Amino acid sequence: MAILVLAEHDNASLKLETAKTVAAANALPGDVHVLVVGHQAQAAAEAAKSLSGVTKVILLDDAAYDAQLAENVSKAVLDIASDYDYILATATTTGKDVLPRVSALLDVAQISEVVEVVSEDTFVRPVYAGNAMATVQSHDAKKVMTVRASAFDAVANDGNAELVTLSSVIEASTKFVSQELTESERPELSSAGVIVSGGRGMGSGENFAILEQLADKLGAAVGASRAAVDAGFVPNDMQVGQTGKIVAPELYIAVGISGAIQHLAGMKDSKVIVAINKDPEAPIFQVADYGLEADLFKVLPELIEKL
Amino acid sequence: MKVLVPVKRVVDANVKVRVSADNTKVETANLKMAINPFCEIAVEEAVRLKEAGIATEVVVVSIGPKVVQEQIRTSMALGADRGIQIETDAELVPLSLAKILKAVQEKENAEIVMFGKQSIDGDNNQTGQMFAALTGMPQATFASEVKIENNQAIVTREVDGGLQTLSMPLPAVVTTDLRLNEPRYAKLPDIMKAKRKPLEVIAVDDLGVALKEHQTVLKVNAPAAREAGVMVSSVEELVEKLQNEAKVI
């Protein structure tokens, strides 16, 4: 039998998260197949062919799948589910939207945000905002799970899988109306090696310009705490935390962030954490490798200058 | 139009939980409990739909032992019209919760079922989607704006790259994200009134739902602790440490 990985893509290109989810799939017994469901997603499917360990890429390409709606993508996965022991997706907004539907239609319990594959039926996942790690053994015949991308290293691109095209079309009652994507020249938050994040201490959206200067010096992505998002400083897709994005870069610089449980859940697996805060009691200093107690408006220009 | 809102009792969001000494579970005894914050947002949205004259009734349902009645009463103090407790002592996975809620929906026939996007204890983010799959309803997850027009739900969702808007026929499932609304506080007179609102208790066995054992939690560990860091006194020292000690820049 085999393992099916639902590809994370935007039709035009394959996302790095897929290569990380394939790494989790490679730790399981069986051939790894990648399913690309989308519209004009040929390029994403071609990219998936080279992922190390993948033996087959299945492309399901139709206008009906353009917005990757949970309603019909889940049924498309269900159509081929009988061939697989495992069905995996990345724990992105798309994976989280689609996979529980697949799971319920198969009458199996989903395991969310897997960070470690212990054995063929046992997995580790964080609960309570990452304050506890649960080791869960699944008794279901089919294992359906989402994978936390930040916990796995992307596989290499040395594979050469065959490409198979399917043509089943399932219409959804849901209709796509519009989308509004945030434009950014900087690296994507979920795959960046360095992240500079601002919190309520930034004071305003305009002040994020100074963080962006620092980010550009470091080739970093810019993130934010929930407080900064709720205050309207920056858009919500920049939020790092339990309910935003979960990241684990080489270097995470938290500026004007107190370090609430919710925020720590999204970044405490970063390799090196730097905290800049004027409150010496801020909980962020308890997880920081390097802490600097200072006014961010004084030290940020200095830091930018020194780099 | 009726709105059904499933709510969950969880450890308060501001409490830092600890793993039990024998590594079998998270200690929840004697901790402050509350409505899951996302469920609270769902209750608020349902009540606003009622205040806007779109919804006619808001029904809150919670699954668990008698203590979940506290969260049902709180929801009624926030404006829900009546409550249902599905009584069980079992710890249930989201799929089982979704099956129970499907049985509730079969009695209630709500046009909108408004879930929180995830509970802050299990962090599963599954129940709403599973319920939608089992009932065959369309779903709008991670909602930051909900409009009801011409028997359609038009919902803006928070997705990884920004925002996406979908429309779908009713009945539909909506799961709420943080920025959908700011929940109100319950006023004292409303808390008193909530005590007199109807609360129906149904034993889980009376729903005739077949539940399965899907998984076993083998152990629960505290996450690996980070080594204590150092405080630096200047930007110069910080840059020096990052370059030479951590070697990350």
Coordinates of C-alpha atoms in Angstrom, one line a residue, chain A:
Chain A
M1 CA 0.0 0.0 0.0
A2 CA 1.1 3.6 -0.1
I3 CA 1.1 7.1 1.3
L4 CA -0.8 10.0 -0.3
V5 CA 0.4 13.5 0.2
L6 CA -2.0 16.3 -0.7
A7 CA 0.2 19.0 -2.4
E8 CA 0.2 22.5 -1.0
H9 CA 0.3 24.8 -4.1
D10 CA -1.2 28.0 -5.5
N11 CA -1.8 26.4 -9.0
A12 CA 1.3 28.3 -10.4
S13 CA 3.9 26.8 -8.1
L14 CA 4.4 24.1 -5.5
K15 CA 5.0 25.3 -2.0
L16 CA 8.0 24.3 0.1
E17 CA 5.6 22.9 2.7
T18 CA 4.9 20.0 0.4
A19 CA 8.6 19.0 0.5
K20 CA 8.5 19.1 4.3
T21 CA 5.3 17.0 4.4
V22 CA 7.0 14.5 2.0
A23 CA 9.8 14.2 4.6
A24 CA 7.2 13.1 7.2
A25 CA 5.7 10.7 4.6
N26 CA 9.2 9.2 3.9
A27 CA 9.3 8.1 7.6
L28 CA 6.3 5.9 7.0
P29 CA 6.2 2.5 5.3
G30 CA 5.2 2.5 1.6
D31 CA 5.5 4.4 -1.7
V32 CA 4.9 8.1 -1.5
H33 CA 2.5 9.6 -4.0
V34 CA 1.7 13.3 -4.3
L35 CA -1.8 14.5 -5.3
V36 CA -2.1 17.9 -7.0
V37 CA -5.7 19.1 -7.2
G38 CA -6.1 22.5 -8.9
H39 CA -6.5 24.4 -12.1
Q40 CA -3.7 24.8 -14.6
A41 CA -1.5 23.3 -12.0
Q42 CA 0.8 21.5 -14.4
A43 CA 3.9 23.4 -13.2
A44 CA 3.2 22.4 -9.5
A45 CA 2.8 18.8 -10.5
E46 CA 6.1 18.9 -12.5
A47 CA 7.8 20.3 -9.5
A48 CA 6.4 17.5 -7.3
K49 CA 8.0 14.9 -9.5
S50 CA 11.5 15.7 -8.4
L51 CA 10.8 15.5 -4.6
S52 CA 13.0 12.8 -3.1
G53 CA 11.1 9.6 -2.2
V54 CA 8.0 10.4 -4.3
T55 CA 7.3 7.6 -6.9
K56 CA 4.1 9.0 -8.4
V57 CA 2.5 12.4 -8.9
I58 CA -1.3 12.4 -9.6
L59 CA -2.6 15.5 -11.2
L60 CA -6.3 16.4 -11.1
D61 CA -6.7 19.5 -13.1
D62 CA -10.0 21.3 -13.7
A63 CA -11.6 24.8 -13.4
A64 CA -13.8 23.3 -10.6
Y65 CA -10.7 22.9 -8.4
D66 CA -9.3 26.4 -9.0
A67 CA -9.9 27.7 -5.5
Q68 CA -9.2 24.3 -3.9
L69 CA -12.6 24.3 -2.1
A70 CA -12.8 21.9 0.8
E71 CA -16.2 20.6 -0.4
N72 CA -15.0 19.1 -3.7
V73 CA -11.2 18.6 -3.1
S74 CA -12.1 16.3 -0.1
K75 CA -14.3 14.2 -2.4
A76 CA -11.6 14.1 -5.0
V77 CA -9.2 12.7 -2.4
L78 CA -11.9 10.3 -1.2
D79 CA -12.2 8.9 -4.8
I80 CA -8.7 7.5 -4.6
A81 CA -8.4 7.0 -0.9
S82 CA -9.0 3.2 -1.0
D83 CA -5.5 2.8 -2.5
Y84 CA -3.8 4.4 0.5
D85 CA -2.9 3.5 4.1
Y86 CA -2.0 7.1 5.0
I87 CA -3.3 10.4 3.8
L88 CA -1.3 13.5 4.7
A89 CA -1.6 17.2 4.1
T90 CA 0.4 20.1 5.5
A91 CA -1.2 22.0 8.4
T92 CA -1.8 25.1 6.4
T93 CA -5.1 26.9 6.0
T94 CA -5.8 24.7 3.0
G95 CA -4.8 21.4 4.6
K96 CA -6.7 22.2 7.8
D97 CA -9.8 23.1 5.7
V98 CA -9.8 20.0 3.5
L99 CA -8.4 17.1 5.5
P100 CA -10.9 16.8 8.3
R101 CA -13.6 16.4 5.7
V102 CA -11.6 13.6 4.1
S103 CA -11.2 12.0 7.5
A104 CA -14.9 12.2 8.5
L105 CA -15.9 10.8 5.1
L106 CA -13.6 7.8 5.7
D107 CA -14.9 7.5 9.3
V108 CA -11.4 7.8 10.8
A109 CA -10.1 10.3 13.4
Q110 CA -7.6 12.8 12.1
I111 CA -4.3 13.5 13.9
S112 CA -3.5 17.2 13.6
E113 CA -0.2 19.0 13.4
V114 CA 2.1 15.9 13.7
V115 CA 5.6 16.9 14.7
E116 CA 7.2 13.5 14.9
V117 CA 6.6 10.0 13.4
V118 CA 7.4 7.5 16.2
S119 CA 6.2 4.4 14.4
E120 CA 3.8 3.4 11.7
D121 CA 0.8 4.0 14.0
T122 CA 2.2 6.4 16.7
F123 CA 2.7 10.1 16.3
V124 CA 3.6 13.1 18.5
R125 CA 1.6 16.3 18.4
P126 CA 1.5 19.4 20.5
V127 CA -1.6 20.3 22.6
Y128 CA -2.5 23.2 24.8
A129 CA -0.7 25.8 22.7
G130 CA 2.5 23.6 22.7
N131 CA 2.6 23.4 26.5
A132 CA 2.3 19.6 26.3
M133 CA 3.4 17.0 23.7
A134 CA 1.0 14.1 23.3
T135 CA 2.1 10.7 21.9
V136 CA -0.9 9.3 20.1
Q137 CA -1.5 5.8 18.8
S138 CA -4.0 5.5 16.1
H139 CA -6.3 2.4 15.9
D140 CA -7.9 3.4 12.6
A141 CA -7.1 1.3 9.5
K142 CA -6.3 4.5 7.5
K143 CA -4.3 7.2 9.1
V144 CA -5.3 10.7 8.1
M145 CA -3.1 13.5 9.4
T146 CA -1.9 17.0 9.0
V147 CA 1.9 17.7 9.3
R148 CA 3.4 20.7 11.0
A149 CA 5.8 21.8 8.3
S150 CA 8.2 23.6 10.7
A151 CA 9.0 20.3 12.4
F152 CA 10.4 18.6 9.3
D153 CA 13.3 19.5 6.9
A154 CA 12.3 19.7 3.2
V155 CA 13.4 16.7 1.1
A156 CA 15.9 17.2 -1.7
N157 CA 14.9 17.5 -5.3
D158 CA 16.6 14.4 -6.6
G159 CA 13.5 12.3 -7.4
N160 CA 12.0 11.3 -10.7
A161 CA 8.4 10.3 -10.2
E162 CA 6.0 9.4 -13.0
L163 CA 3.1 11.7 -13.6
V164 CA -0.5 10.4 -13.9
T165 CA -3.4 12.6 -14.9
L166 CA -6.9 11.9 -13.6
S167 CA -10.0 13.6 -15.0
S168 CA -12.8 13.2 -12.4
V169 CA -14.6 16.5 -11.8
I170 CA -16.7 17.1 -8.7
E171 CA -18.7 20.3 -8.5
A172 CA -19.1 22.1 -5.2
S173 CA -22.1 24.1 -4.0
T174 CA -19.6 26.7 -2.7
K175 CA -18.6 29.4 -5.1
F176 CA -15.4 31.4 -5.1
V177 CA -16.2 35.2 -5.0
S178 CA -12.9 37.0 -4.6
Q179 CA -9.5 37.0 -2.9
E180 CA -7.2 39.7 -1.5
L181 CA -3.7 38.5 -1.2
T182 CA -1.0 40.4 0.7
E183 CA 1.8 41.5 -1.6
S184 CA 5.3 41.0 -0.3
E185 CA 8.7 41.0 -1.8
R186 CA 10.2 39.4 1.3
P187 CA 10.5 35.7 2.0
E188 CA 7.4 33.8 3.1
L189 CA 6.9 33.7 6.8
S190 CA 6.5 29.9 7.0
S191 CA 9.7 29.1 5.2
A192 CA 12.0 32.0 6.1
G193 CA 15.4 31.4 7.8
V194 CA 15.2 34.6 9.7
I195 CA 12.1 36.3 11.0
V196 CA 11.7 39.8 12.6
S197 CA 8.5 40.2 14.5
G198 CA 6.8 43.2 16.0
G199 CA 4.2 43.4 18.8
R200 CA 2.1 46.0 20.5
G201 CA 5.3 47.8 21.5
M202 CA 5.7 49.0 17.9
G203 CA 3.0 51.5 18.6
S204 CA 1.6 51.9 15.1
G205 CA 1.6 50.4 11.6
E206 CA 3.9 53.1 10.3
N207 CA 6.5 52.1 12.8
F208 CA 6.7 48.7 11.2
A209 CA 8.7 50.4 8.4
I210 CA 11.7 50.3 10.7
L211 CA 11.3 46.5 11.3
E212 CA 11.1 46.1 7.5
Q213 CA 14.4 47.9 7.1
L214 CA 15.9 45.5 9.6
A215 CA 14.3 42.5 7.8
D216 CA 15.8 43.7 4.5
K217 CA 19.2 43.9 6.0
L218 CA 18.9 40.3 7.2
G219 CA 16.9 38.9 4.3
A220 CA 14.2 38.1 6.8
A221 CA 10.4 37.8 6.7
V222 CA 8.3 40.1 8.9
G223 CA 5.9 38.6 11.4
A224 CA 3.7 40.0 14.2
S225 CA 2.0 39.2 17.4
R226 CA -1.7 38.9 17.8
A227 CA -1.7 42.2 19.7
A228 CA -0.1 44.0 16.7
V229 CA -2.6 42.4 14.3
D230 CA -5.7 43.1 16.5
A231 CA -4.5 46.7 16.8
G232 CA -4.6 46.9 13.0
F233 CA -0.9 47.6 12.6
V234 CA -0.5 44.8 10.1
P235 CA -2.6 42.2 8.2
N236 CA -3.6 39.0 10.0
D237 CA -1.7 36.6 7.7
M238 CA 1.5 38.0 9.4
Q239 CA 0.4 36.6 12.8
V240 CA 2.8 34.2 14.5
G241 CA 1.2 32.1 17.2
Q242 CA -1.1 29.2 18.2
T243 CA -3.9 30.6 15.9
G244 CA -1.6 32.1 13.3
K245 CA 1.5 30.7 11.7
I246 CA 3.8 28.2 13.4
V247 CA 7.4 29.0 12.5
A248 CA 10.8 27.7 13.5
P249 CA 13.5 29.8 11.7
E250 CA 17.2 29.8 12.5
L251 CA 16.8 33.3 14.0
Y252 CA 13.7 34.9 15.4
I253 CA 13.9 38.5 16.6
A254 CA 10.9 39.5 18.8
V255 CA 10.6 43.3 19.1
G256 CA 8.1 44.9 21.4
I257 CA 6.5 41.5 22.0
S258 CA 5.7 40.6 25.6
G259 CA 5.6 36.8 24.9
A260 CA 2.1 35.6 25.7
I261 CA 1.4 31.8 25.7
Q262 CA -0.4 32.2 22.4
H263 CA 2.6 33.8 20.7
L264 CA 5.2 31.5 22.2
A265 CA 3.3 28.5 20.8
G266 CA 4.1 29.8 17.3
M267 CA 7.8 30.5 17.6
K268 CA 9.4 28.7 20.6
D269 CA 11.0 26.1 18.4
S270 CA 13.1 28.7 16.6
K271 CA 16.9 27.9 16.8
V272 CA 18.0 31.3 18.2
I273 CA 15.5 33.7 19.8
V274 CA 16.4 37.4 20.4
A275 CA 14.1 39.6 22.4
I276 CA 14.2 43.4 22.4
N277 CA 11.8 44.8 25.0
K278 CA 11.9 47.7 27.5
D279 CA 10.1 45.6 30.2
P280 CA 12.6 43.4 32.0
E281 CA 9.7 41.3 33.3
A282 CA 8.3 40.4 29.9
P283 CA 7.9 36.6 29.6
I284 CA 9.6 36.7 26.2
F285 CA 13.0 37.0 28.0
Q286 CA 12.4 33.5 29.5
V287 CA 12.6 31.8 26.1
A288 CA 15.1 34.3 24.5
D289 CA 18.7 33.2 24.0
Y290 CA 19.7 36.8 23.8
G291 CA 17.7 39.5 25.5
L292 CA 18.2 43.2 25.2
E293 CA 16.3 45.4 27.7
A294 CA 16.0 48.7 25.8
D295 CA 13.6 51.1 24.0
L296 CA 13.2 49.5 20.5
F297 CA 13.0 53.0 18.9
K298 CA 16.5 53.7 20.1
V299 CA 18.2 50.3 19.4
L300 CA 16.6 49.3 16.1
P301 CA 18.3 52.1 14.1
E302 CA 21.5 51.3 15.8
L303 CA 21.1 47.6 15.0
I304 CA 20.3 48.3 11.3
E305 CA 23.4 50.5 11.2
K306 CA 25.7 47.8 12.6
L307 CA 24.6 45.0 10.3

